[in-house]
């Protein structure tokens, strides 16, 4: 019955094709390769890139469809998850029904089509979050989060794969820009200043804090302003924004009724030979040791949840849900972004004092994408 409901609107042939493509071997790409290949966006290179994506994207999307249909605790049948599954199946069908790419015209048509695929998937994160909310409402409160490991692992795979799909499509589309910004190769900035990105992300996080609390702690940033390295600025912005936002909230809530001036959040950017490390330190009271394992799960958040479980799929305006804020996805998704290009995110806490977040970014750029 469940399987029937999962697929009643799709042909048997399409589902068989999904399973066939889902078992094929995916190909990972490194930041270094994307940068070197994209530095010469000739029509021939764009043709090669589109032919690669024509084969690669259906494999990656098919795997996610298969994953979406086999989730535990009835998560596969939640209305929000069915909606996400439909988006993935529609995209798989669009890619598979596109004919072989033989010339420049085909390539331009293909680029338009995959850009529409990317737009179709814009709201996947809040929609999956809503599905998990719908599940949480039904689960017995006595179920321990540890028992939901399978769901956490699925969401890690699912979101990591989504980062990869969006990077590959976005990079290919951006290479068509006739006037790219200086030092940019698609999404990659070859001379990105981590200090500058951290400053911009901090301003964004402080403005949210000001809106929410009426005040915001100071943020002091230390590091070499002239240091640059190749990276994807949007990825770094998202990670630093998320970490600074958490720190500001912790400090603000700890000192809200205090006569003392709230201590500043400190950001230190260090450039090592292998890694660029960004440390974000706050004196917001820290996290109890028992709570640390929970901070990277998708079913835990200390913030108000903008996706209230009473939300109806048709009435929820996903556009108004501030990026990652509040539904407990900021830290786990930031860690996936760090790991996507061979970095990592670690949180070390002193309960009663504060928290240090260490964001490691690989400077070498030669690690392959993780392929869940």
mmCIF file with all atom_site columns, N, CA and C in Angstrom, residues 303-338:
data_model
loop_
_atom_site.group_PDB
_atom_site.id
_atom_site.type_symbol
_atom_site.label_atom_id
_atom_site.label_alt_id
_atom_site.label_comp_id
_atom_site.label_asym_id
_atom_site.label_entity_id
_atom_site.label_seq_id
_atom_site.pdbx_PDB_ins_code
_atom_site.Cartn_x
_atom_site.Cartn_y
_atom_site.Cartn_z
_atom_site.occupancy
_atom_site.B_iso_or_equiv
_atom_site.pdbx_formal_charge
_atom_site.auth_seq_id
_atom_site.auth_comp_id
_atom_site.auth_asym_id
_atom_site.auth_atom_id
_atom_site.pdbx_PDB_model_num
ATOM 1   N N  . UNK A 1 303 ? 16.072 27.192 19.352 1.00 0.00 ? 303 UNK A N  1
ATOM 2   C CA . UNK A 1 303 ? 15.407 28.419 18.890 1.00 0.00 ? 303 UNK A CA 1
ATOM 3   C C  . UNK A 1 303 ? 13.925 28.159 18.644 1.00 0.00 ? 303 UNK A C  1
ATOM 4   N N  . UNK A 1 304 ? 13.187 29.251 18.546 1.00 0.00 ? 304 UNK A N  1
ATOM 5   C CA . UNK A 1 304 ? 11.789 29.191 18.156 1.00 0.00 ? 304 UNK A CA 1
ATOM 6   C C  . UNK A 1 304 ? 11.714 28.569 16.776 1.00 0.00 ? 304 UNK A C  1
ATOM 7   N N  . UNK A 1 305 ? 10.729 27.697 16.541 1.00 0.00 ? 305 UNK A N  1
ATOM 8   C CA . UNK A 1 305 ? 10.672 27.037 15.239 1.00 0.00 ? 305 UNK A CA 1
ATOM 9   C C  . UNK A 1 305 ? 9.734  27.760 14.286 1.00 0.00 ? 305 UNK A C  1
ATOM 10  N N  . UNK A 1 306 ? 10.253 28.329 13.187 1.00 0.00 ? 306 UNK A N  1
ATOM 11  C CA . UNK A 1 306 ? 9.378  29.046 12.261 1.00 0.00 ? 306 UNK A CA 1
ATOM 12  C C  . UNK A 1 306 ? 8.451  28.099 11.504 1.00 0.00 ? 306 UNK A C  1
ATOM 13  N N  . UNK A 1 307 ? 8.812  26.805 11.454 1.00 0.00 ? 307 UNK A N  1
ATOM 14  C CA . UNK A 1 307 ? 7.954  25.836 10.767 1.00 0.00 ? 307 UNK A CA 1
ATOM 15  C C  . UNK A 1 307 ? 7.077  25.162 11.818 1.00 0.00 ? 307 UNK A C  1
ATOM 16  N N  . UNK A 1 308 ? 6.156  25.901 12.356 1.00 0.00 ? 308 UNK A N  1
ATOM 17  C CA . UNK A 1 308 ? 5.282  25.328 13.378 1.00 0.00 ? 308 UNK A CA 1
ATOM 18  C C  . UNK A 1 308 ? 4.591  24.094 12.816 1.00 0.00 ? 308 UNK A C  1
ATOM 19  N N  . UNK A 1 309 ? 4.430  23.065 13.668 1.00 0.00 ? 309 UNK A N  1
ATOM 20  C CA . UNK A 1 309 ? 3.867  21.821 13.118 1.00 0.00 ? 309 UNK A CA 1
ATOM 21  C C  . UNK A 1 309 ? 2.429  21.979 12.650 1.00 0.00 ? 309 UNK A C  1
ATOM 22  N N  . UNK A 1 310 ? 1.776  23.116 12.992 1.00 0.00 ? 310 UNK A N  1
ATOM 23  C CA . UNK A 1 310 ? 0.409  23.315 12.488 1.00 0.00 ? 310 UNK A CA 1
ATOM 24  C C  . UNK A 1 310 ? 0.439  23.822 11.052 1.00 0.00 ? 310 UNK A C  1
ATOM 25  N N  . UNK A 1 311 ? 1.636  24.144 10.562 1.00 0.00 ? 311 UNK A N  1
ATOM 26  C CA . UNK A 1 311 ? 1.723  24.710 9.211  1.00 0.00 ? 311 UNK A CA 1
ATOM 27  C C  . UNK A 1 311 ? 1.130  23.758 8.191  1.00 0.00 ? 311 UNK A C  1
ATOM 28  N N  . UNK A 1 312 ? 0.418  24.337 7.283  1.00 0.00 ? 312 UNK A N  1
ATOM 29  C CA . UNK A 1 312 ? -0.159 23.569 6.198  1.00 0.00 ? 312 UNK A CA 1
ATOM 30  C C  . UNK A 1 312 ? 0.765  23.752 5.000  1.00 0.00 ? 312 UNK A C  1
ATOM 31  N N  . UNK A 1 313 ? 0.957  22.674 4.242  1.00 0.00 ? 313 UNK A N  1
ATOM 32  C CA . UNK A 1 313 ? 1.875  22.730 3.085  1.00 0.00 ? 313 UNK A CA 1
ATOM 33  C C  . UNK A 1 313 ? 1.527  23.862 2.142  1.00 0.00 ? 313 UNK A C  1
ATOM 34  N N  . UNK A 1 314 ? 0.234  24.133 1.985  1.00 0.00 ? 314 UNK A N  1
ATOM 35  C CA . UNK A 1 314 ? -0.152 25.109 0.976  1.00 0.00 ? 314 UNK A CA 1
ATOM 36  C C  . UNK A 1 314 ? -0.103 26.538 1.506  1.00 0.00 ? 314 UNK A C  1
ATOM 37  N N  . UNK A 1 315 ? -0.175 26.689 2.851  1.00 0.00 ? 315 UNK A N  1
ATOM 38  C CA . UNK A 1 315 ? -0.221 28.061 3.365  1.00 0.00 ? 315 UNK A CA 1
ATOM 39  C C  . UNK A 1 315 ? 1.152  28.556 3.784  1.00 0.00 ? 315 UNK A C  1
ATOM 40  N N  . UNK A 1 316 ? 2.095  27.619 4.010  1.00 0.00 ? 316 UNK A N  1
ATOM 41  C CA . UNK A 1 316 ? 3.409  28.061 4.504  1.00 0.00 ? 316 UNK A CA 1
ATOM 42  C C  . UNK A 1 316 ? 4.150  28.817 3.407  1.00 0.00 ? 316 UNK A C  1
ATOM 43  N N  . UNK A 1 317 ? 4.642  29.997 3.751  1.00 0.00 ? 317 UNK A N  1
ATOM 44  C CA . UNK A 1 317 ? 5.414  30.763 2.772  1.00 0.00 ? 317 UNK A CA 1
ATOM 45  C C  . UNK A 1 317 ? 6.889  30.511 3.053  1.00 0.00 ? 317 UNK A C  1
ATOM 46  N N  . UNK A 1 318 ? 7.459  29.586 2.276  1.00 0.00 ? 318 UNK A N  1
ATOM 47  C CA . UNK A 1 318 ? 8.834  29.174 2.546  1.00 0.00 ? 318 UNK A CA 1
ATOM 48  C C  . UNK A 1 318 ? 9.812  30.331 2.373  1.00 0.00 ? 318 UNK A C  1
ATOM 49  N N  . UNK A 1 319 ? 9.434  31.288 1.543  1.00 0.00 ? 319 UNK A N  1
ATOM 50  C CA . UNK A 1 319 ? 10.356 32.397 1.279  1.00 0.00 ? 319 UNK A CA 1
ATOM 51  C C  . UNK A 1 319 ? 10.574 33.238 2.532  1.00 0.00 ? 319 UNK A C  1
ATOM 52  N N  . UNK A 1 320 ? 9.597  33.241 3.443  1.00 0.00 ? 320 UNK A N  1
ATOM 53  C CA . UNK A 1 320 ? 9.742  34.099 4.628  1.00 0.00 ? 320 UNK A CA 1
ATOM 54  C C  . UNK A 1 320 ? 10.530 33.396 5.720  1.00 0.00 ? 320 UNK A C  1
ATOM 55  N N  . UNK A 1 321 ? 10.789 32.104 5.558  1.00 0.00 ? 321 UNK A N  1
ATOM 56  C CA . UNK A 1 321 ? 11.542 31.381 6.587  1.00 0.00 ? 321 UNK A CA 1
ATOM 57  C C  . UNK A 1 321 ? 13.015 31.736 6.425  1.00 0.00 ? 321 UNK A C  1
ATOM 58  N N  . UNK A 1 322 ? 13.530 32.482 7.399  1.00 0.00 ? 322 UNK A N  1
ATOM 59  C CA . UNK A 1 322 ? 14.913 32.965 7.294  1.00 0.00 ? 322 UNK A CA 1
ATOM 60  C C  . UNK A 1 322 ? 15.873 31.776 7.154  1.00 0.00 ? 322 UNK A C  1
ATOM 61  N N  . UNK A 1 323 ? 16.870 31.929 6.303  1.00 0.00 ? 323 UNK A N  1
ATOM 62  C CA . UNK A 1 323 ? 17.780 30.831 5.950  1.00 0.00 ? 323 UNK A CA 1
ATOM 63  C C  . UNK A 1 323 ? 18.234 30.035 7.155  1.00 0.00 ? 323 UNK A C  1
ATOM 64  N N  . UNK A 1 324 ? 17.881 28.788 7.211  1.00 0.00 ? 324 UNK A N  1
ATOM 65  C CA . UNK A 1 324 ? 18.351 27.845 8.233  1.00 0.00 ? 324 UNK A CA 1
ATOM 66  C C  . UNK A 1 324 ? 18.006 28.241 9.660  1.00 0.00 ? 324 UNK A C  1
ATOM 67  N N  . UNK A 1 325 ? 17.488 29.470 9.878  1.00 0.00 ? 325 UNK A N  1
ATOM 68  C CA . UNK A 1 325 ? 17.320 29.914 11.257 1.00 0.00 ? 325 UNK A CA 1
ATOM 69  C C  . UNK A 1 325 ? 16.166 29.194 11.901 1.00 0.00 ? 325 UNK A C  1
ATOM 70  N N  . UNK A 1 326 ? 16.442 28.663 13.084 1.00 0.00 ? 326 UNK A N  1
ATOM 71  C CA . UNK A 1 326 ? 15.323 28.222 13.898 1.00 0.00 ? 326 UNK A CA 1
ATOM 72  C C  . UNK A 1 326 ? 14.899 26.800 13.748 1.00 0.00 ? 326 UNK A C  1
ATOM 73  N N  . UNK A 1 327 ? 15.112 26.143 12.573 1.00 0.00 ? 327 UNK A N  1
ATOM 74  C CA . UNK A 1 327 ? 14.660 24.759 12.605 1.00 0.00 ? 327 UNK A CA 1
ATOM 75  C C  . UNK A 1 327 ? 15.799 23.795 12.853 1.00 0.00 ? 327 UNK A C  1
ATOM 76  N N  . UNK A 1 328 ? 16.834 24.301 13.540 1.00 0.00 ? 328 UNK A N  1
ATOM 77  C CA . UNK A 1 328 ? 17.853 23.409 14.068 1.00 0.00 ? 328 UNK A CA 1
ATOM 78  C C  . UNK A 1 328 ? 18.766 22.809 13.019 1.00 0.00 ? 328 UNK A C  1
ATOM 79  N N  . UNK A 1 329 ? 18.844 23.452 11.845 1.00 0.00 ? 329 UNK A N  1
ATOM 80  C CA . UNK A 1 329 ? 19.643 22.855 10.776 1.00 0.00 ? 329 UNK A CA 1
ATOM 81  C C  . UNK A 1 329 ? 20.951 23.589 10.555 1.00 0.00 ? 329 UNK A C  1
ATOM 82  N N  . UNK A 1 330 ? 21.110 24.744 11.199 1.00 0.00 ? 330 UNK A N  1
ATOM 83  C CA . UNK A 1 330 ? 22.278 25.580 10.940 1.00 0.00 ? 330 UNK A CA 1
ATOM 84  C C  . UNK A 1 330 ? 23.594 24.857 11.136 1.00 0.00 ? 330 UNK A C  1
ATOM 85  N N  . UNK A 1 331 ? 23.776 24.228 12.294 1.00 0.00 ? 331 UNK A N  1
ATOM 86  C CA . UNK A 1 331 ? 25.065 23.578 12.571 1.00 0.00 ? 331 UNK A CA 1
ATOM 87  C C  . UNK A 1 331 ? 25.297 22.344 11.711 1.00 0.00 ? 331 UNK A C  1
ATOM 88  N N  . UNK A 1 332 ? 24.343 21.385 11.648 1.00 0.00 ? 332 UNK A N  1
ATOM 89  C CA . UNK A 1 332 ? 24.633 20.203 10.820 1.00 0.00 ? 332 UNK A CA 1
ATOM 90  C C  . UNK A 1 332 ? 24.861 20.550 9.357  1.00 0.00 ? 332 UNK A C  1
ATOM 91  N N  . UNK A 1 333 ? 24.112 21.521 8.828  1.00 0.00 ? 333 UNK A N  1
ATOM 92  C CA . UNK A 1 333 ? 24.299 21.850 7.405  1.00 0.00 ? 333 UNK A CA 1
ATOM 93  C C  . UNK A 1 333 ? 25.599 22.622 7.195  1.00 0.00 ? 333 UNK A C  1
ATOM 94  N N  . UNK A 1 334 ? 25.968 23.482 8.155  1.00 0.00 ? 334 UNK A N  1
ATOM 95  C CA . UNK A 1 334 ? 27.258 24.181 8.043  1.00 0.00 ? 334 UNK A CA 1
ATOM 96  C C  . UNK A 1 334 ? 28.405 23.173 8.025  1.00 0.00 ? 334 UNK A C  1
ATOM 97  N N  . UNK A 1 335 ? 28.297 22.137 8.864  1.00 0.00 ? 335 UNK A N  1
ATOM 98  C CA . UNK A 1 335 ? 29.361 21.120 8.887  1.00 0.00 ? 335 UNK A CA 1
ATOM 99  C C  . UNK A 1 335 ? 29.454 20.393 7.541  1.00 0.00 ? 335 UNK A C  1
ATOM 100 N N  . UNK A 1 336 ? 28.301 20.147 6.905  1.00 0.00 ? 336 UNK A N  1
ATOM 101 C CA . UNK A 1 336 ? 28.323 19.493 5.583  1.00 0.00 ? 336 UNK A CA 1
ATOM 102 C C  . UNK A 1 336 ? 29.007 20.399 4.553  1.00 0.00 ? 336 UNK A C  1
ATOM 103 N N  . UNK A 1 337 ? 28.699 21.697 4.584  1.00 0.00 ? 337 UNK A N  1
ATOM 104 C CA . UNK A 1 337 ? 29.349 22.635 3.651  1.00 0.00 ? 337 UNK A CA 1
ATOM 105 C C  . UNK A 1 337 ? 30.868 22.618 3.852  1.00 0.00 ? 337 UNK A C  1
ATOM 106 N N  . UNK A 1 338 ? 31.300 22.575 5.131  1.00 0.00 ? 338 UNK A N  1
ATOM 107 C CA . UNK A 1 338 ? 32.745 22.539 5.408  1.00 0.00 ? 338 UNK A CA 1
ATOM 108 C C  . UNK A 1 338 ? 33.344 21.251 4.856  1.00 0.00 ? 338 UNK A C  1
#
